[in-house]
mmCIF file of N, CA and C in Angstrom:
data_model
loop_
_atom_site.group_PDB
_atom_site.id
_atom_site.type_symbol
_atom_site.label_atom_id
_atom_site.label_comp_id
_atom_site.label_asym_id
_atom_site.label_seq_id
_atom_site.Cartn_x
_atom_site.Cartn_y
_atom_site.Cartn_z
ATOM 1 N N GLN A 1 0.841 -1.179 0.000
ATOM 2 C CA GLN A 1 0.000 0.000 0.000
ATOM 3 C C GLN A 1 0.887 1.244 0.000
ATOM 4 N N VAL A 2 0.595 2.175 -0.910
ATOM 5 C CA VAL A 2 1.359 3.414 -0.995
ATOM 6 C C VAL A 2 0.771 4.411 -0.030
ATOM 7 N N GLN A 3 1.587 4.861 0.918
ATOM 8 C CA GLN A 3 1.045 5.731 1.953
ATOM 9 C C GLN A 3 2.106 6.622 2.572
ATOM 10 N N LEU A 4 1.697 7.849 2.855
ATOM 11 C CA LEU A 4 2.510 8.791 3.608
ATOM 12 C C LEU A 4 1.614 9.391 4.684
ATOM 13 N N VAL A 5 2.068 9.341 5.935
ATOM 14 C CA VAL A 5 1.280 9.867 7.038
ATOM 15 C C VAL A 5 2.140 10.822 7.843
ATOM 16 N N GLU A 6 1.742 12.087 7.826
ATOM 17 C CA GLU A 6 2.466 13.108 8.563
ATOM 18 C C GLU A 6 1.819 13.343 9.926
ATOM 19 N N SER A 7 2.644 13.698 10.902
ATOM 20 C CA SER A 7 2.140 13.990 12.232
ATOM 21 C C SER A 7 3.095 14.931 12.948
ATOM 22 N N GLY A 8 2.651 15.451 14.091
ATOM 23 C CA GLY A 8 3.525 16.271 14.906
ATOM 24 C C GLY A 8 3.250 17.760 14.868
ATOM 25 N N GLY A 9 2.345 18.174 13.999
ATOM 26 C CA GLY A 9 2.039 19.591 13.927
ATOM 27 C C GLY A 9 1.287 20.060 15.159
ATOM 28 N N GLY A 10 1.090 21.363 15.236
ATOM 29 C CA GLY A 10 0.367 21.909 16.358
ATOM 30 C C GLY A 10 0.506 23.410 16.430
ATOM 31 N N LEU A 11 0.107 23.949 17.561
ATOM 32 C CA LEU A 11 0.171 25.383 17.813
ATOM 33 C C LEU A 11 1.358 25.665 18.731
ATOM 34 N N VAL A 12 2.186 26.606 18.334
ATOM 35 C CA VAL A 12 3.367 26.943 19.112
ATOM 36 C C VAL A 12 3.602 28.442 19.028
ATOM 37 N N GLN A 13 4.205 28.998 20.045
ATOM 38 C CA GLN A 13 4.538 30.420 20.022
ATOM 39 C C GLN A 13 5.775 30.663 19.181
ATOM 40 N N ALA A 14 5.892 31.848 18.664
ATOM 41 C CA ALA A 14 7.072 32.236 17.909
ATOM 42 C C ALA A 14 8.319 31.991 18.756
ATOM 43 N N GLY A 15 9.334 31.425 18.115
ATOM 44 C CA GLY A 15 10.555 31.067 18.810
ATOM 45 C C GLY A 15 10.567 29.647 19.337
ATOM 46 N N GLY A 16 9.416 29.004 19.289
ATOM 47 C CA GLY A 16 9.302 27.642 19.783
ATOM 48 C C GLY A 16 9.762 26.602 18.782
ATOM 49 N N SER A 17 9.562 25.342 19.158
ATOM 50 C CA SER A 17 10.033 24.221 18.342
ATOM 51 C C SER A 17 8.947 23.164 18.181
ATOM 52 N N LEU A 18 9.029 22.444 17.085
ATOM 53 C CA LEU A 18 8.182 21.286 16.835
ATOM 54 C C LEU A 18 8.999 20.255 16.087
ATOM 55 N N ILE A 19 8.614 18.999 16.232
ATOM 56 C CA ILE A 19 9.208 17.931 15.439
ATOM 57 C C ILE A 19 8.090 17.263 14.648
ATOM 58 N N LEU A 20 8.208 17.289 13.337
ATOM 59 C CA LEU A 20 7.263 16.615 12.462
ATOM 60 C C LEU A 20 7.796 15.225 12.110
ATOM 61 N N SER A 21 6.871 14.297 11.982
ATOM 62 C CA SER A 21 7.233 12.932 11.607
ATOM 63 C C SER A 21 6.449 12.519 10.371
ATOM 64 N N CYS A 22 7.051 11.688 9.564
ATOM 65 C CA CYS A 22 6.394 11.165 8.373
ATOM 66 C C CYS A 22 6.660 9.670 8.298
ATOM 67 N N ALA A 23 5.598 8.892 8.320
ATOM 68 C CA ALA A 23 5.700 7.445 8.156
ATOM 69 C C ALA A 23 5.407 7.117 6.701
ATOM 70 N N ALA A 24 6.343 6.466 6.049
ATOM 71 C CA ALA A 24 6.204 6.170 4.630
ATOM 72 C C ALA A 24 6.136 4.674 4.396
ATOM 73 N N SER A 25 5.340 4.281 3.440
ATOM 74 C CA SER A 25 5.354 2.881 3.060
ATOM 75 C C SER A 25 6.689 2.568 2.380
ATOM 76 N N ARG A 26 7.085 1.315 2.447
ATOM 77 C CA ARG A 26 8.402 0.942 1.947
ATOM 78 C C ARG A 26 8.560 1.259 0.467
ATOM 79 N N SER A 27 7.506 1.128 -0.294
ATOM 80 C CA SER A 27 7.604 1.359 -1.732
ATOM 81 C C SER A 27 7.910 2.816 -2.042
ATOM 82 N N ILE A 28 7.507 3.696 -1.157
ATOM 83 C CA ILE A 28 7.799 5.122 -1.359
ATOM 84 C C ILE A 28 9.196 5.452 -0.854
ATOM 85 N N PHE A 29 9.558 4.905 0.284
ATOM 86 C CA PHE A 29 10.743 5.345 1.008
ATOM 87 C C PHE A 29 12.034 4.732 0.479
ATOM 88 N N SER A 30 12.002 3.471 0.191
ATOM 89 C CA SER A 30 13.210 2.691 -0.042
ATOM 90 C C SER A 30 14.184 3.336 -1.030
ATOM 91 N N ARG A 31 15.360 3.692 -0.555
ATOM 92 C CA ARG A 31 16.464 4.205 -1.360
ATOM 93 C C ARG A 31 16.134 5.484 -2.119
ATOM 94 N N ASN A 32 15.057 6.118 -1.767
ATOM 95 C CA ASN A 32 14.663 7.355 -2.440
ATOM 96 C C ASN A 32 14.943 8.585 -1.586
ATOM 97 N N ALA A 33 15.274 9.662 -2.244
ATOM 98 C CA ALA A 33 15.349 10.930 -1.542
ATOM 99 C C ALA A 33 13.946 11.307 -1.087
ATOM 100 N N MET A 34 13.873 11.820 0.122
ATOM 101 C CA MET A 34 12.589 12.231 0.685
ATOM 102 C C MET A 34 12.646 13.708 1.044
ATOM 103 N N GLY A 35 11.485 14.320 1.118
ATOM 104 C CA GLY A 35 11.471 15.741 1.408
ATOM 105 C C GLY A 35 10.263 16.180 2.196
ATOM 106 N N TRP A 36 10.398 17.348 2.762
ATOM 107 C CA TRP A 36 9.278 18.033 3.402
ATOM 108 C C TRP A 36 8.910 19.233 2.542
ATOM 109 N N TYR A 37 7.616 19.461 2.431
ATOM 110 C CA TYR A 37 7.085 20.540 1.627
ATOM 111 C C TYR A 37 6.007 21.247 2.445
ATOM 112 N N ARG A 38 5.680 22.470 2.045
ATOM 113 C CA ARG A 38 4.593 23.163 2.727
ATOM 114 C C ARG A 38 3.815 23.985 1.717
ATOM 115 N N GLN A 39 2.553 24.210 2.063
ATOM 116 C CA GLN A 39 1.684 24.965 1.164
ATOM 117 C C GLN A 39 0.757 25.850 1.970
ATOM 118 N N ALA A 40 0.904 27.139 1.782
ATOM 119 C CA ALA A 40 0.014 28.108 2.409
ATOM 120 C C ALA A 40 -1.213 28.307 1.529
ATOM 121 N N PRO A 41 -2.339 28.696 2.105
ATOM 122 C CA PRO A 41 -3.561 28.903 1.317
ATOM 123 C C PRO A 41 -3.329 29.882 0.170
ATOM 124 N N GLY A 42 -3.738 29.493 -1.019
ATOM 125 C CA GLY A 42 -3.610 30.352 -2.175
ATOM 126 C C GLY A 42 -2.229 30.413 -2.776
ATOM 127 N N LYS A 43 -1.315 29.615 -2.246
ATOM 128 C CA LYS A 43 0.054 29.631 -2.759
ATOM 129 C C LYS A 43 0.448 28.243 -3.241
ATOM 130 N N GLN A 44 1.487 28.214 -4.055
ATOM 131 C CA GLN A 44 2.000 26.941 -4.535
ATOM 132 C C GLN A 44 2.744 26.213 -3.416
ATOM 133 N N ARG A 45 2.720 24.898 -3.529
ATOM 134 C CA ARG A 45 3.475 24.112 -2.572
ATOM 135 C C ARG A 45 4.967 24.370 -2.776
ATOM 136 N N GLU A 46 5.707 24.512 -1.691
ATOM 137 C CA GLU A 46 7.130 24.807 -1.796
ATOM 138 C C GLU A 46 7.955 23.779 -1.029
ATOM 139 N N LEU A 47 9.161 23.589 -1.517
ATOM 140 C CA LEU A 47 10.086 22.668 -0.873
ATOM 141 C C LEU A 47 10.634 23.304 0.391
ATOM 142 N N VAL A 48 10.696 22.514 1.459
ATOM 143 C CA VAL A 48 11.273 22.974 2.718
ATOM 144 C C VAL A 48 12.654 22.362 2.914
ATOM 145 N N ALA A 49 12.730 21.042 2.798
ATOM 146 C CA ALA A 49 13.997 20.345 3.013
ATOM 147 C C ALA A 49 13.937 18.978 2.351
ATOM 148 N N THR A 50 15.077 18.512 1.878
ATOM 149 C CA THR A 50 15.163 17.178 1.297
ATOM 150 C C THR A 50 16.382 16.455 1.836
ATOM 151 N N MET A 51 16.325 15.145 1.719
ATOM 152 C CA MET A 51 17.448 14.334 2.195
ATOM 153 C C MET A 51 17.517 13.050 1.383
ATOM 154 N N THR A 52 18.693 12.750 0.862
ATOM 155 C CA THR A 52 18.869 11.510 0.123
ATOM 156 C C THR A 52 19.031 10.339 1.086
ATOM 157 N N SER A 53 18.935 9.134 0.560
ATOM 158 C CA SER A 53 19.119 7.956 1.407
ATOM 159 C C SER A 53 20.540 7.906 1.951
ATOM 160 N N GLY A 54 21.455 8.549 1.261
ATOM 161 C CA GLY A 54 22.839 8.574 1.721
ATOM 162 C C GLY A 54 23.157 9.683 2.698
ATOM 163 N N GLY A 55 22.184 10.556 2.945
ATOM 164 C CA GLY A 55 22.381 11.569 3.974
ATOM 165 C C GLY A 55 22.620 12.989 3.489
ATOM 166 N N ARG A 56 22.621 13.210 2.174
ATOM 167 C CA ARG A 56 22.823 14.577 1.680
ATOM 168 C C ARG A 56 21.546 15.383 1.885
ATOM 169 N N LYS A 57 21.696 16.586 2.429
ATOM 170 C CA LYS A 57 20.548 17.407 2.786
ATOM 171 C C LYS A 57 20.521 18.713 1.988
ATOM 172 N N ASN A 58 19.317 19.206 1.800
ATOM 173 C CA ASN A 58 19.127 20.477 1.116
ATOM 174 C C ASN A 58 17.978 21.213 1.793
ATOM 175 N N TYR A 59 18.133 22.535 1.931
ATOM 176 C CA TYR A 59 17.125 23.319 2.621
ATOM 177 C C TYR A 59 16.735 24.551 1.819
ATOM 178 N N ALA A 60 15.490 24.953 1.985
ATOM 179 C CA ALA A 60 15.076 26.237 1.450
ATOM 180 C C ALA A 60 15.797 27.326 2.233
ATOM 181 N N ASP A 61 16.114 28.426 1.558
ATOM 182 C CA ASP A 61 16.833 29.509 2.226
ATOM 183 C C ASP A 61 16.071 30.020 3.448
ATOM 184 N N SER A 62 14.766 29.988 3.385
ATOM 185 C CA SER A 62 13.950 30.543 4.457
ATOM 186 C C SER A 62 14.017 29.736 5.758
ATOM 187 N N VAL A 63 14.501 28.494 5.682
ATOM 188 C CA VAL A 63 14.541 27.658 6.892
ATOM 189 C C VAL A 63 15.957 27.241 7.271
ATOM 190 N N LYS A 64 16.940 27.611 6.473
ATOM 191 C CA LYS A 64 18.320 27.220 6.783
ATOM 192 C C LYS A 64 18.734 27.727 8.153
ATOM 193 N N GLY A 65 19.360 26.845 8.912
ATOM 194 C CA GLY A 65 19.807 27.209 10.248
ATOM 195 C C GLY A 65 18.744 27.055 11.314
ATOM 196 N N ARG A 66 17.495 26.825 10.892
ATOM 197 C CA ARG A 66 16.404 26.673 11.856
ATOM 198 C C ARG A 66 15.789 25.275 11.812
ATOM 199 N N PHE A 67 15.696 24.699 10.626
ATOM 200 C CA PHE A 67 15.085 23.378 10.460
ATOM 201 C C PHE A 67 16.154 22.332 10.158
ATOM 202 N N THR A 68 15.906 21.110 10.611
ATOM 203 C CA THR A 68 16.808 19.999 10.330
ATOM 204 C C THR A 68 15.997 18.786 9.902
ATOM 205 N N ILE A 69 16.318 18.274 8.735
ATOM 206 C CA ILE A 69 15.659 17.056 8.251
ATOM 207 C C ILE A 69 16.511 15.845 8.620
ATOM 208 N N SER A 70 15.842 14.762 8.951
ATOM 209 C CA SER A 70 16.550 13.512 9.234
ATOM 210 C C SER A 70 15.660 12.351 8.803
ATOM 211 N N ARG A 71 16.252 11.189 8.737
ATOM 212 C CA ARG A 71 15.483 10.017 8.351
ATOM 213 C C ARG A 71 16.014 8.783 9.054
ATOM 214 N N ASP A 72 15.141 7.824 9.258
ATOM 215 C CA ASP A 72 15.520 6.534 9.819
ATOM 216 C C ASP A 72 15.193 5.492 8.764
ATOM 217 N N ASN A 73 16.197 5.058 8.045
ATOM 218 C CA ASN A 73 15.985 4.143 6.936
ATOM 219 C C ASN A 73 15.453 2.783 7.396
ATOM 220 N N SER A 74 15.725 2.413 8.630
ATOM 221 C CA SER A 74 15.257 1.127 9.136
ATOM 222 C C SER A 74 13.766 1.149 9.465
ATOM 223 N N LYS A 75 13.233 2.351 9.659
ATOM 224 C CA LYS A 75 11.817 2.474 10.040
ATOM 225 C C LYS A 75 10.976 3.162 8.971
ATOM 226 N N ASN A 76 11.586 3.529 7.856
ATOM 227 C CA ASN A 76 10.873 4.258 6.799
ATOM 228 C C ASN A 76 10.246 5.541 7.339
ATOM 229 N N MET A 77 11.003 6.266 8.130
ATOM 230 C CA MET A 77 10.520 7.488 8.755
ATOM 231 C C MET A 77 11.375 8.678 8.328
ATOM 232 N N VAL A 78 10.717 9.807 8.194
ATOM 233 C CA VAL A 78 11.391 11.073 7.908
ATOM 234 C C VAL A 78 10.942 12.075 8.966
ATOM 235 N N TYR A 79 11.869 12.897 9.429
ATOM 236 C CA TYR A 79 11.568 13.852 10.481
ATOM 237 C C TYR A 79 11.960 15.261 10.061
ATOM 238 N N LEU A 80 11.321 16.238 10.679
ATOM 239 C CA LEU A 80 11.697 17.629 10.471
ATOM 240 C C LEU A 80 11.692 18.306 11.833
ATOM 241 N N GLN A 81 12.888 18.610 12.320
ATOM 242 C CA GLN A 81 13.042 19.358 13.556
ATOM 243 C C GLN A 81 12.964 20.829 13.205
ATOM 244 N N MET A 82 12.006 21.528 13.781
ATOM 245 C CA MET A 82 11.806 22.941 13.465
ATOM 246 C C MET A 82 12.046 23.767 14.721
ATOM 247 N N ASN A 83 13.058 24.597 14.670
ATOM 248 C CA ASN A 83 13.395 25.478 15.785
ATOM 249 C C ASN A 83 13.214 26.935 15.379
ATOM 250 N N SER A 84 13.171 27.800 16.364
ATOM 251 C CA SER A 84 13.037 29.247 16.116
ATOM 252 C C SER A 84 11.912 29.528 15.142
ATOM 253 N N LEU A 85 10.783 28.923 15.398
ATOM 254 C CA LEU A 85 9.653 29.061 14.491
ATOM 255 C C LEU A 85 9.147 30.492 14.424
ATOM 256 N N LYS A 86 8.701 30.863 13.229
ATOM 257 C CA LYS A 86 8.204 32.204 12.971
ATOM 258 C C LYS A 86 6.741 32.121 12.516
ATOM 259 N N PRO A 87 5.987 33.182 12.691
ATOM 260 C CA PRO A 87 4.593 33.166 12.213
ATOM 261 C C PRO A 87 4.478 32.818 10.732
ATOM 262 N N GLU A 88 5.457 33.215 9.942
ATOM 263 C CA GLU A 88 5.398 32.913 8.512
ATOM 264 C C GLU A 88 5.639 31.439 8.205
ATOM 265 N N ASP A 89 5.992 30.642 9.197
ATOM 266 C CA ASP A 89 6.105 29.196 9.010
ATOM 267 C C ASP A 89 4.742 28.509 9.121
ATOM 268 N N THR A 90 3.725 29.278 9.474
ATOM 269 C CA THR A 90 2.386 28.721 9.626
ATOM 270 C C THR A 90 1.840 28.248 8.297
ATOM 271 N N THR A 91 1.530 26.969 8.219
ATOM 272 C CA THR A 91 0.920 26.372 7.044
ATOM 273 C C THR A 91 0.821 24.859 7.254
ATOM 274 N N VAL A 92 0.398 24.148 6.228
ATOM 275 C CA VAL A 92 0.342 22.688 6.276
ATOM 276 C C VAL A 92 1.637 22.120 5.694
ATOM 277 N N TYR A 93 2.203 21.158 6.390
ATOM 278 C CA TYR A 93 3.453 20.530 5.982
ATOM 279 C C TYR A 93 3.188 19.101 5.504
ATOM 280 N N TYR A 94 3.845 18.754 4.415
ATOM 281 C CA TYR A 94 3.695 17.439 3.797
ATOM 282 C C TYR A 94 5.060 16.805 3.575
ATOM 283 N N CYS A 95 5.074 15.494 3.540
ATOM 284 C CA CYS A 95 6.283 14.809 3.085
ATOM 285 C C CYS A 95 5.974 14.081 1.785
ATOM 286 N N ASN A 96 7.002 13.815 1.039
ATOM 287 C CA ASN A 96 6.881 13.130 -0.239
ATOM 288 C C ASN A 96 8.295 12.783 -0.676
ATOM 289 N N ARG A 97 8.384 12.095 -1.784
ATOM 290 C CA ARG A 97 9.689 11.865 -2.359
ATOM 291 C C ARG A 97 10.246 13.190 -2.852
ATOM 292 N N ASP A 98 11.545 13.180 -3.166
ATOM 293 C CA ASP A 98 12.183 14.279 -3.865
ATOM 294 C C ASP A 98 12.743 13.727 -5.164
ATOM 295 N N PRO A 99 12.240 14.173 -6.317
ATOM 296 C CA PRO A 99 11.121 15.092 -6.514
ATOM 297 C C PRO A 99 9.784 14.451 -6.145
ATOM 298 N N PRO A 100 8.796 15.244 -5.785
ATOM 299 C CA PRO A 100 7.527 14.693 -5.321
ATOM 300 C C PRO A 100 6.727 14.052 -6.433
ATOM 301 N N ARG A 101 5.926 13.074 -6.059
ATOM 302 C CA ARG A 101 5.004 12.419 -6.988
ATOM 303 C C ARG A 101 3.577 12.798 -6.614
ATOM 304 N N ALA A 102 2.817 13.148 -7.632
ATOM 305 C CA ALA A 102 1.474 13.667 -7.415
ATOM 306 C C ALA A 102 0.587 12.709 -6.634
ATOM 307 N N GLY A 103 0.709 11.444 -6.890
ATOM 308 C CA GLY A 103 -0.185 10.480 -6.258
ATOM 309 C C GLY A 103 0.180 10.113 -4.833
ATOM 310 N N TYR A 104 1.257 10.671 -4.315
ATOM 311 C CA TYR A 104 1.737 10.286 -2.995
ATOM 312 C C TYR A 104 1.381 11.278 -1.891
ATOM 313 N N TRP A 105 0.816 12.421 -2.216
ATOM 314 C CA TRP A 105 0.540 13.413 -1.182
ATOM 315 C C TRP A 105 -0.423 12.867 -0.139
ATOM 316 N N GLY A 106 -0.040 13.067 1.135
ATOM 317 C CA GLY A 106 -0.913 12.682 2.236
ATOM 318 C C GLY A 106 -1.757 13.847 2.689
ATOM 319 N N GLN A 107 -2.275 13.752 3.907
ATOM 320 C CA GLN A 107 -3.147 14.796 4.450
ATOM 321 C C GLN A 107 -2.360 15.984 4.987
ATOM 322 N N GLY A 108 -1.100 15.758 5.282
ATOM 323 C CA GLY A 108 -0.291 16.826 5.840
ATOM 324 C C GLY A 108 -0.562 17.028 7.321
ATOM 325 N N THR A 109 0.243 17.909 7.916
ATOM 326 C CA THR A 109 0.062 18.244 9.328
ATOM 327 C C THR A 109 0.162 19.762 9.477
ATOM 328 N N GLN A 110 -0.787 20.334 10.185
ATOM 329 C CA GLN A 110 -0.870 21.780 10.307
ATOM 330 C C GLN A 110 0.078 22.295 11.373
ATOM 331 N N VAL A 111 0.849 23.294 11.010
ATOM 332 C CA VAL A 111 1.718 23.995 11.955
ATOM 333 C C VAL A 111 1.231 25.438 12.051
ATOM 334 N N THR A 112 0.972 25.874 13.260
ATOM 335 C CA THR A 112 0.518 27.238 13.484
ATOM 336 C C THR A 112 1.444 27.889 14.497
ATOM 337 N N VAL A 113 2.037 29.008 14.091
ATOM 338 C CA VAL A 113 2.966 29.729 14.954
ATOM 339 C C VAL A 113 2.340 31.074 15.305
ATOM 340 N N SER A 114 2.108 31.282 16.573
ATOM 341 C CA SER A 114 1.495 32.534 17.021
ATOM 342 C C SER A 114 2.576 33.554 17.364
ATOM 343 N N SER A 115 2.243 34.800 17.111
ATOM 344 C CA SER A 115 3.227 35.863 17.375
ATOM 345 C C SER A 115 3.084 36.409 18.793
#
């Protein structure tokens, strides 16, 4: 079964932290680069961070130094540690392969940062 399930979102004050988790089915995860993406209402979905199976990471300029992507290849899990959160980080976060596949988008997890 092809599945991506994101969790860990919530409401946090500016400057706070959250850890997002993504459980991926093996067919999606195995040996593939994975990424976190976000989409604000009325805007296009944007890349937040990606990570190859070998550990190479890439970040959007807007989150560099604040967010850290990681993965556990033995558990088919991808994580996003988000520190120093800002109100502009408020939106729904999704995980997917890198590059993303249209049929793999899950429900996402809402992150709300209050000022």
